[in-house]
mmCIF file of C-alpha atoms in Angstrom:
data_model
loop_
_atom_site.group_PDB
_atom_site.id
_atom_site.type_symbol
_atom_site.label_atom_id
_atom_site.label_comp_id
_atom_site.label_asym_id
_atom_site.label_seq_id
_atom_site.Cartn_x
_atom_site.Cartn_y
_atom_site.Cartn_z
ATOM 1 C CA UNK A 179 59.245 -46.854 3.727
ATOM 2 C CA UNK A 180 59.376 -44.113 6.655
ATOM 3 C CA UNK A 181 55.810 -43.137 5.417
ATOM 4 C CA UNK A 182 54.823 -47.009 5.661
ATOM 5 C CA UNK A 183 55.743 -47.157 9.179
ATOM 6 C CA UNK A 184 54.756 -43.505 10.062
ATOM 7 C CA UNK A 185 51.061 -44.840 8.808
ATOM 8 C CA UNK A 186 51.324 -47.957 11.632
ATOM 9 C CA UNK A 187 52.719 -45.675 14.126
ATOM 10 C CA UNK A 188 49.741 -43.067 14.203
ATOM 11 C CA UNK A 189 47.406 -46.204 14.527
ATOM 12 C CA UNK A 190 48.611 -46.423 17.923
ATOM 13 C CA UNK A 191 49.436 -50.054 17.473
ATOM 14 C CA UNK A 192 49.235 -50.848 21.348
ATOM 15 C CA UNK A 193 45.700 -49.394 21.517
ATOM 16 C CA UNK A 194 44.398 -51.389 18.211
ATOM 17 C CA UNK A 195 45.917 -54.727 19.859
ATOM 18 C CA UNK A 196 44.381 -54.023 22.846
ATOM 19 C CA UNK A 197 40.515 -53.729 20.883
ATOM 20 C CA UNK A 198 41.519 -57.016 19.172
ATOM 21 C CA UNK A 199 42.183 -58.689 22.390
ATOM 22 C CA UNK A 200 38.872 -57.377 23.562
ATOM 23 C CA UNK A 201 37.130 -58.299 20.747
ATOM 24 C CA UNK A 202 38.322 -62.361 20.945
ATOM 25 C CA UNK A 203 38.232 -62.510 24.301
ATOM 26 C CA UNK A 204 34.356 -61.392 24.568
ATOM 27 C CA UNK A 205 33.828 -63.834 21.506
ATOM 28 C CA UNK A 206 35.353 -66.615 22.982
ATOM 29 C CA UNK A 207 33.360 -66.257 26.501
ATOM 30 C CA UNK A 208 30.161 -66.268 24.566
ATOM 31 C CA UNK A 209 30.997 -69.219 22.154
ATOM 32 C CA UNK A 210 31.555 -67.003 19.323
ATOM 33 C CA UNK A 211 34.772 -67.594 18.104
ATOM 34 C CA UNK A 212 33.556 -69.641 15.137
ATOM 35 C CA UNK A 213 31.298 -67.052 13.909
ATOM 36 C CA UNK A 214 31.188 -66.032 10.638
ATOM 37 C CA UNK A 215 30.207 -62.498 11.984
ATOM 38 C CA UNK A 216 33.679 -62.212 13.797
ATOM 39 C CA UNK A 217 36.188 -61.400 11.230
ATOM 40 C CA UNK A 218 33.962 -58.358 10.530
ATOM 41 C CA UNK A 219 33.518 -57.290 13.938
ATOM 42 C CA UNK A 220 37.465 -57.458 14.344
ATOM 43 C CA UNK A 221 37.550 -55.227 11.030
ATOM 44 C CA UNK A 222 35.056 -52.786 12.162
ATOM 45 C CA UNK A 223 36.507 -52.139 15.698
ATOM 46 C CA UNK A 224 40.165 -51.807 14.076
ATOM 47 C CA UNK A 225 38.911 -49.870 11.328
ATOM 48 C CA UNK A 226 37.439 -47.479 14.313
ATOM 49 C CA UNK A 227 40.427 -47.316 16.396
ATOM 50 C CA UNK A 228 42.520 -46.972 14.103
ATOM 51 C CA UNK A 229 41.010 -44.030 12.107
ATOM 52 C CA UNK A 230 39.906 -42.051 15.687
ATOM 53 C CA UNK A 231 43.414 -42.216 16.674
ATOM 54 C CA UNK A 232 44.540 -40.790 13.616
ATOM 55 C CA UNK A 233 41.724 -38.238 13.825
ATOM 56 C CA UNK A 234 43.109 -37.349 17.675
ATOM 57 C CA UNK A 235 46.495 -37.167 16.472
ATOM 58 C CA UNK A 236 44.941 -33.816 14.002
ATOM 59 C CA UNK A 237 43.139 -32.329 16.322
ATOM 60 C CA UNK A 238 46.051 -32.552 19.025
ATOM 61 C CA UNK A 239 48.967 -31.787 16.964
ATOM 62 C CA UNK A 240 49.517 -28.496 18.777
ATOM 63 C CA UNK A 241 49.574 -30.056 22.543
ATOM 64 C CA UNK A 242 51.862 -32.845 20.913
ATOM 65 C CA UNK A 243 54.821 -30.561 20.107
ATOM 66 C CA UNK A 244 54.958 -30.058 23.761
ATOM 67 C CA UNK A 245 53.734 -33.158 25.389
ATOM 68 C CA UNK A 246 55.124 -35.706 22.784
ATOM 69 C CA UNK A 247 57.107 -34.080 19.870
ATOM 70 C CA UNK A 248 58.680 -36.951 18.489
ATOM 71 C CA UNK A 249 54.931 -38.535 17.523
ATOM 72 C CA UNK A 250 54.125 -38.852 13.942
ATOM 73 C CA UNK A 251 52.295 -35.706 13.052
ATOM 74 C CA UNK A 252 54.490 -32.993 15.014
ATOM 75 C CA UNK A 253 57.962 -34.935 13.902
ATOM 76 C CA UNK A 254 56.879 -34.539 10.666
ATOM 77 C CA UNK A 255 56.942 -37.831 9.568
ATOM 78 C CA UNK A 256 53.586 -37.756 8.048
ATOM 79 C CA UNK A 257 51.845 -34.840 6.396
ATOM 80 C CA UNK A 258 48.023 -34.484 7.947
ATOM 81 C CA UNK A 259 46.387 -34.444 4.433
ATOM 82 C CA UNK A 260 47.982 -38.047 4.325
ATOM 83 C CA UNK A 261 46.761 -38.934 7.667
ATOM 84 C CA UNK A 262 43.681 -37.482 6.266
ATOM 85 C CA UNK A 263 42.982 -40.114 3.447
ATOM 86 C CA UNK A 264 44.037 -42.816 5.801
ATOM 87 C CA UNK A 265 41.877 -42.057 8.158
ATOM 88 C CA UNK A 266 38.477 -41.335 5.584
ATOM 89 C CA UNK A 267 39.406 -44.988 4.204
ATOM 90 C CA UNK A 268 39.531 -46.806 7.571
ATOM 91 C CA UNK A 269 36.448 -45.133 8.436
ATOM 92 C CA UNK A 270 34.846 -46.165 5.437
ATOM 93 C CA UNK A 271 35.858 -49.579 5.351
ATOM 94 C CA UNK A 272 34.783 -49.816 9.417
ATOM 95 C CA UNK A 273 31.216 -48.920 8.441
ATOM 96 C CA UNK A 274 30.798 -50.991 5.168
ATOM 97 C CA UNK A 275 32.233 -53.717 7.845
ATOM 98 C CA UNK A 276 29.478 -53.209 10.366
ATOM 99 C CA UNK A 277 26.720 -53.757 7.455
ATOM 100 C CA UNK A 278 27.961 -57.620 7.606
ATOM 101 C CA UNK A 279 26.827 -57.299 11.424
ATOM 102 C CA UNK A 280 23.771 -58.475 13.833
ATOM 103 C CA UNK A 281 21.479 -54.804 13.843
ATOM 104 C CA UNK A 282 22.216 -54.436 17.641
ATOM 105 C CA UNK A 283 25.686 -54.539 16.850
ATOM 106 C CA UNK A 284 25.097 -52.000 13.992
ATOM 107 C CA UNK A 285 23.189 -49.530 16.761
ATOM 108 C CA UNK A 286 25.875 -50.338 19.248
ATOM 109 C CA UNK A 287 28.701 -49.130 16.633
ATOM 110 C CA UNK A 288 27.093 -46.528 14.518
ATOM 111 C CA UNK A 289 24.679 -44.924 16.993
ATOM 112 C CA UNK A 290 27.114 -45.032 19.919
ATOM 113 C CA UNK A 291 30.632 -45.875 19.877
ATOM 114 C CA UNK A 292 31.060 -43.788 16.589
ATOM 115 C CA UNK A 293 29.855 -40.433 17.866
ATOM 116 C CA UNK A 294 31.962 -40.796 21.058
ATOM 117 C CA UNK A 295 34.624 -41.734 18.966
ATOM 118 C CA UNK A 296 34.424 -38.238 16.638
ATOM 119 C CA UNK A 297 33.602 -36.201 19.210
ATOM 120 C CA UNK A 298 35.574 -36.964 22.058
ATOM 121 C CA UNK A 299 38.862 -34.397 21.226
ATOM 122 C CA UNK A 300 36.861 -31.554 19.899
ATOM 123 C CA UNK A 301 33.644 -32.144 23.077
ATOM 124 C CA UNK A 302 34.277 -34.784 25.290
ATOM 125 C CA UNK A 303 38.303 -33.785 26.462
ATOM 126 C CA UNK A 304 37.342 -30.441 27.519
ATOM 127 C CA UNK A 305 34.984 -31.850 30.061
ATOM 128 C CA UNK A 306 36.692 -32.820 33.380
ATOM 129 C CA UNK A 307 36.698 -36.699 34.137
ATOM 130 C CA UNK A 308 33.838 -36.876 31.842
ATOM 131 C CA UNK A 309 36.915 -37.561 28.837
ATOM 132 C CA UNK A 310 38.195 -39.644 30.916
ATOM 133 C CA UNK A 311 35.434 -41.874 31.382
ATOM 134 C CA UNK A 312 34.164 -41.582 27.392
ATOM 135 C CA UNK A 313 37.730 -42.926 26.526
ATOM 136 C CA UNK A 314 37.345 -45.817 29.209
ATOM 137 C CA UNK A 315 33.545 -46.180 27.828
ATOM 138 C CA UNK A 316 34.775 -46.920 24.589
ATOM 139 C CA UNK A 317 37.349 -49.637 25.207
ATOM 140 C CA UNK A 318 34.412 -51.216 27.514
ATOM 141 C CA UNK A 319 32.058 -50.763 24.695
ATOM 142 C CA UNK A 320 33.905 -53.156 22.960
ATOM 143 C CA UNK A 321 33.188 -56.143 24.845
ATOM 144 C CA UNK A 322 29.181 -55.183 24.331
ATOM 145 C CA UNK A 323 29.549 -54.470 20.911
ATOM 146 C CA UNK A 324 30.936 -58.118 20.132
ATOM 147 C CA UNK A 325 28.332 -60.138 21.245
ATOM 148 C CA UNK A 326 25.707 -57.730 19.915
ATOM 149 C CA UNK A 327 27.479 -58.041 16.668
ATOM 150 C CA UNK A 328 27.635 -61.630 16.892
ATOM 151 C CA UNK A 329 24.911 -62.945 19.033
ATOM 152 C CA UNK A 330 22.229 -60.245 18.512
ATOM 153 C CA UNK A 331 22.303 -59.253 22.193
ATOM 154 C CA UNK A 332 24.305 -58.194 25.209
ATOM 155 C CA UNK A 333 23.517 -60.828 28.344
ATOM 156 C CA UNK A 334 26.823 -61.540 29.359
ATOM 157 C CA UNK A 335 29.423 -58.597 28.685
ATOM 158 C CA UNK A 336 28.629 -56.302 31.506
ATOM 159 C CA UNK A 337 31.186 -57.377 33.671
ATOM 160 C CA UNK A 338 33.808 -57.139 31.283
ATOM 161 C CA UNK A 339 32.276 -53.702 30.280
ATOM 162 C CA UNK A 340 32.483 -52.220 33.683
ATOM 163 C CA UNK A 341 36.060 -53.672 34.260
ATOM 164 C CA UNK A 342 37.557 -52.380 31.028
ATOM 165 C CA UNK A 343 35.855 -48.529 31.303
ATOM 166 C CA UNK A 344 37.301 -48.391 34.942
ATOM 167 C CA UNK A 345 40.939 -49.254 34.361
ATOM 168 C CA UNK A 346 40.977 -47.542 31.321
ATOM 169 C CA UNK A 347 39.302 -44.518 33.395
ATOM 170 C CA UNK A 348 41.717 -44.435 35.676
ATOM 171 C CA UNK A 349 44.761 -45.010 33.438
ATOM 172 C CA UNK A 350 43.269 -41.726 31.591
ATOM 173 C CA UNK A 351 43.247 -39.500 34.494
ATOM 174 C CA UNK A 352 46.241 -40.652 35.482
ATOM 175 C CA UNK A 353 47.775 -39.691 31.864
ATOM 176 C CA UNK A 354 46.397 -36.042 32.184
ATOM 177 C CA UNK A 355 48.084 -35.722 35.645
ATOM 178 C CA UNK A 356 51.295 -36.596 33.512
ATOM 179 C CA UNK A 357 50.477 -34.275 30.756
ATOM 180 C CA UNK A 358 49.493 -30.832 32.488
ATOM 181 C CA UNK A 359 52.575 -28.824 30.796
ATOM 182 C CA UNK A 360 50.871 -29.336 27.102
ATOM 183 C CA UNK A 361 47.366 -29.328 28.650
ATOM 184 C CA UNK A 362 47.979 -26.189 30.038
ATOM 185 C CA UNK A 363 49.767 -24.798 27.149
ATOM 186 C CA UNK A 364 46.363 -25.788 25.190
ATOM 187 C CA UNK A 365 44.201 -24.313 27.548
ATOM 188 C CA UNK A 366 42.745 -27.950 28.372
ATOM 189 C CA UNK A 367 40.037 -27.807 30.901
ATOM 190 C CA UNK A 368 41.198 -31.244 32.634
ATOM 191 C CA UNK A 369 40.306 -32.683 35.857
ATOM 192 C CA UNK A 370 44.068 -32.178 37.576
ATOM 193 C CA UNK A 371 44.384 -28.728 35.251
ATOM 194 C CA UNK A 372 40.940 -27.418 37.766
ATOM 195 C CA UNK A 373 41.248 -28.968 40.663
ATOM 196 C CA UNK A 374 45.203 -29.535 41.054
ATOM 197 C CA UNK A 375 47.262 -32.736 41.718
ATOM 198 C CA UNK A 376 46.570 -33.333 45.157
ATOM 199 C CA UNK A 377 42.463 -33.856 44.384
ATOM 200 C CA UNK A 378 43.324 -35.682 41.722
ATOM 201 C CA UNK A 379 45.293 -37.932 43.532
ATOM 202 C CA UNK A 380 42.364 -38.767 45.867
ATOM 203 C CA UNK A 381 40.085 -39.218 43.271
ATOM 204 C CA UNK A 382 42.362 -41.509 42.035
ATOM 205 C CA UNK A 383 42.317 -43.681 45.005
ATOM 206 C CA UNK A 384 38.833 -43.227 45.386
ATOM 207 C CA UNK A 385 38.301 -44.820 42.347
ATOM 208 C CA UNK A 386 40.937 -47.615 42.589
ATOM 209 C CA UNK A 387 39.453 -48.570 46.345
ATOM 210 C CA UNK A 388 35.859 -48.911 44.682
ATOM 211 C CA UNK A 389 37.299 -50.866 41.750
ATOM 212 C CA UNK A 390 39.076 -53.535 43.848
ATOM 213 C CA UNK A 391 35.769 -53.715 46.158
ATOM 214 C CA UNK A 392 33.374 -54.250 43.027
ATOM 215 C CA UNK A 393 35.894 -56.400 41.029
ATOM 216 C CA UNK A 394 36.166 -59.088 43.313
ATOM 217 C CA UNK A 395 31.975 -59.001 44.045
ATOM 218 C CA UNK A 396 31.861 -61.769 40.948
ATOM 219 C CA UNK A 397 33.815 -64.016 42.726
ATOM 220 C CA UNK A 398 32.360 -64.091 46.142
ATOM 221 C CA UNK A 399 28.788 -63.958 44.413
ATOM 222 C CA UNK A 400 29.630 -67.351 42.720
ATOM 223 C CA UNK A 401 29.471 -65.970 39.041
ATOM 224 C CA UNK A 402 33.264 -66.205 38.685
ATOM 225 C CA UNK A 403 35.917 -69.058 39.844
ATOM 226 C CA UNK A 404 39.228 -68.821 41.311
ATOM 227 C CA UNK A 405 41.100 -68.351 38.372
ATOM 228 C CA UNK A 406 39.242 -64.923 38.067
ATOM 229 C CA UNK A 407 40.250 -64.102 41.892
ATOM 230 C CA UNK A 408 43.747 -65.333 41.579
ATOM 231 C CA UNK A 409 44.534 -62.824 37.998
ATOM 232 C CA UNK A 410 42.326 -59.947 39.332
ATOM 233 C CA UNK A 411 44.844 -59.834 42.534
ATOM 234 C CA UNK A 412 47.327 -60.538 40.996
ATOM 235 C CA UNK A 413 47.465 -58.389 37.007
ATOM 236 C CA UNK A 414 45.068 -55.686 38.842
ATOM 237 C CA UNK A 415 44.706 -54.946 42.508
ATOM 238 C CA UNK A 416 48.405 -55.124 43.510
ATOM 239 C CA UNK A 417 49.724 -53.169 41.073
ATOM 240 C CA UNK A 418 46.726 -50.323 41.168
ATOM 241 C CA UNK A 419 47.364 -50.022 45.268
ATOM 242 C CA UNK A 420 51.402 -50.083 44.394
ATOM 243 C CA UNK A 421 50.727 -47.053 42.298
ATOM 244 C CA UNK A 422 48.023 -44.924 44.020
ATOM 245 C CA UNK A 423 49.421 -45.735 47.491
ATOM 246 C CA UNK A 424 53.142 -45.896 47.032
ATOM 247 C CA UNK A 425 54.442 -44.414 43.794
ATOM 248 C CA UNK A 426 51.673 -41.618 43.912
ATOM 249 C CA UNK A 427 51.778 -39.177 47.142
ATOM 250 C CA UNK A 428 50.828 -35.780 47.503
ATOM 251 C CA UNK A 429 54.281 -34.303 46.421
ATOM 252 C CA UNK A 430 54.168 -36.195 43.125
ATOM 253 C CA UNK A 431 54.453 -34.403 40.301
ATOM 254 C CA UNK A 432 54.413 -35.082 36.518
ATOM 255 C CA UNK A 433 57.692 -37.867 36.691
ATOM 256 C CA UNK A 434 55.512 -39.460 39.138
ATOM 257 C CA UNK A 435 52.416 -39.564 37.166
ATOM 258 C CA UNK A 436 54.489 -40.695 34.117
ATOM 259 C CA UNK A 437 55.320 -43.566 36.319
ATOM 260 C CA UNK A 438 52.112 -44.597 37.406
ATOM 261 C CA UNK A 439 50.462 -44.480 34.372
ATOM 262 C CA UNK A 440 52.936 -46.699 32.580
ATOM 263 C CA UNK A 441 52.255 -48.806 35.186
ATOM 264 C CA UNK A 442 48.568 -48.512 34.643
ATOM 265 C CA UNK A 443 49.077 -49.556 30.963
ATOM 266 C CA UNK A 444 50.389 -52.838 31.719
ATOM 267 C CA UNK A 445 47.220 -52.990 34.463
ATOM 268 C CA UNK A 446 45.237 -52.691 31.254
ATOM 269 C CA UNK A 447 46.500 -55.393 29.713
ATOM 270 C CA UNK A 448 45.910 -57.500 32.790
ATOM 271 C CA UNK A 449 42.807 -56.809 33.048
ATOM 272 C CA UNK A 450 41.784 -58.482 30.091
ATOM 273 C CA UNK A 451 43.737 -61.692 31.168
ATOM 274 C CA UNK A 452 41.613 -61.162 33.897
ATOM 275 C CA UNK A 453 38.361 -61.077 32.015
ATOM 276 C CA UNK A 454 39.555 -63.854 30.129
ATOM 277 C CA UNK A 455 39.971 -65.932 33.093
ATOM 278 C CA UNK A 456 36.475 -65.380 33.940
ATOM 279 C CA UNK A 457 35.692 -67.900 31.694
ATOM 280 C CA UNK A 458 37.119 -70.763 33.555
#
C-alpha cells in the first residue's frame, strides 16, 4: 500500500491536475468538450506529465536529498527501477494515446512537447531562465495542443498559451531562488545561482510588470469581457505585485522565496480561472 501511494506521489498530483484543468478548460472555450478526441487528449497529456515527472524525480535524486529529502525517491519509498517501469508504461500508453489524435495535435505532442519534456533536466535546467521558460512553455503548450488535437488547428489558444508559460515562468524562477542550497550543492547553473538574488529579484518584477501590462491588453482590445478583467485582478495581478513588491525585497533570502513561490502556485491556479473566464 505505501508503494501504491509512493507511485501517486512521484506523479506530482498537483502538477497532473493542473494539465487536466488546462486541457478542459481549452476544450470547453473551443466547443470541444463533446469530442470524442478529448478523453485521449486528457490521457496523453497525463500520461506525459506524469511519466516526465517521474523521469525528473531520477535525474534529480541527488539535489533532492538536500532540497526535499522526504520526496519519494530520496525517502526511499520507491526504488528507481520501479519508478522506472512506471514511467516506460505511462510513456507508452501517452503515445499510443496521441495516435487516436488530429495530426497537428500528433506534431504538437510528439515533435514538441515530448522532446522538451525528456530533455529539460539533463539540457534545458542547466541553461539560465531558459529552464525556466521550457517548464512554463510546456504547461502553455497544453492549451495549443488541445485544440490541435481536437480541432485540427490552433486559432484561438494563444492567449491562454502566453498566460500559462508566464506565470508558470515566473513561479519557476521564483522556485530556484528558493532552492539555491541543493542547486548549488549540484553545481546547477541557475539564473539566481549566476547572477545572485538581488538580479533575480528585478527580473522578477520585470517580468511580473510586463505580465500585468499584456494580460489586461485582451480586455481593453474588446476580445475579452469583464469577467476576464475582474479574475485577472483579482486570482493574478494582486497577488503577483503582493509578492514581488512586498514579500520579496532585496534582503530576502531563501524563507522569502519559499514564500513567494507558494504564493505563486496558488497564482497558477488562478490563472486558469482566469482563462476560463475568458470565455464569458
Amino acid at each position: 500500500m505505501m508503494r501504491f501511494f509512493a507511485s501517486i506521489q512521484i506523479l506530482r498530483p498537483l502538477n497532473m491536475i493542473l494539465c487536466l484543468l488546462a486541457v478542459l478548460i481549452a476544450a470547453f472555450l473551443i466547443g470541444g468538450l463533446s469530442s470524442h478526441s478529448l478523453p485521449y487528449t486528457i490521457l496523453t497529456v497525463l500520461c506525459f506529465a506524469g511519466a516526465s515527472n517521474i523521469l525528473n524525480d531520477i535525474l534529480d535524486v541527488h539535489i533532492d536529498r538536500v532540497n526535499r529529502p522526504d520526496r519519494v525517491l530520496p525517502s526511499g519509498q520507491l526504488k528507481i527501477l520501479e519508478a522506472l517501469i512506471l514511467m516506460g508504461v505511462l510513456y507508452g500508453v501517452g503515445i499510443l494515446a496521441c495516435t487516436y489524435l488530429q495530426p497537428l495535435g500528433q506534431q504538437i505532442a510528439l515533435i514538441t512537447v515530448l522532446p522538451l519534456l525528456v530533455l529539460y533536466t539533463p539540457l534545458f535546467k542547466h541553461l539560465p531562465f531558459i529552464g525556466n521558460i521550457v517548464v512554463g512553455g510546456i504547461l502553455g503548450l497544453v492549451f495549443l495542443f488541445t485544440e490541435g488535437a481536437i480541432h485540427g488547428n490552433v486559432d484561438n489558444m494563444w492567449v491562454p498559451f502566453w498566460l500559462a508559460t508566464s506565470l508558470s515562468s515566473i513561479r519557476e524562477l521564483c522556485k530556484d531562488g528558493a532552492d539555491m542550497a541543493g542547486d548549488y550543492m549540484a553545481n546547477l547553473k541557475t539564473y539566481p545561482q549566476i547572477f545572485g538574488l538581488i538580479s533575480t529579484l528585478w527580473l522578477l518584477r520585470f517580468l511580473v510588470v510586463g505580465l500585468c501590462f499584456f494580460a489586461i491588453t485582451p480586455y481593453t482590445g474588446g476580445r475579452y469581457g469583464i469577467a476576464y478583467l475582474i479574475t485577472l485582478i483579482m486570482g493574478v495581478v494582486i497577488p503577483l505585485i503582493y509578492s514581488m513588491f512586498i514579500i520579496l525585497s532585496e534582503k530576502s533570502g531563501s524563507v522569502e522565496y519559499t514564500k513567494a513561490a507558494k504564493i505563486l502556485k496558488g497564482v497558477t491556479i488562478a490563472g486558469m480561472l482566469v482563462i476560463l473566464s475568458s470565455g464569458f
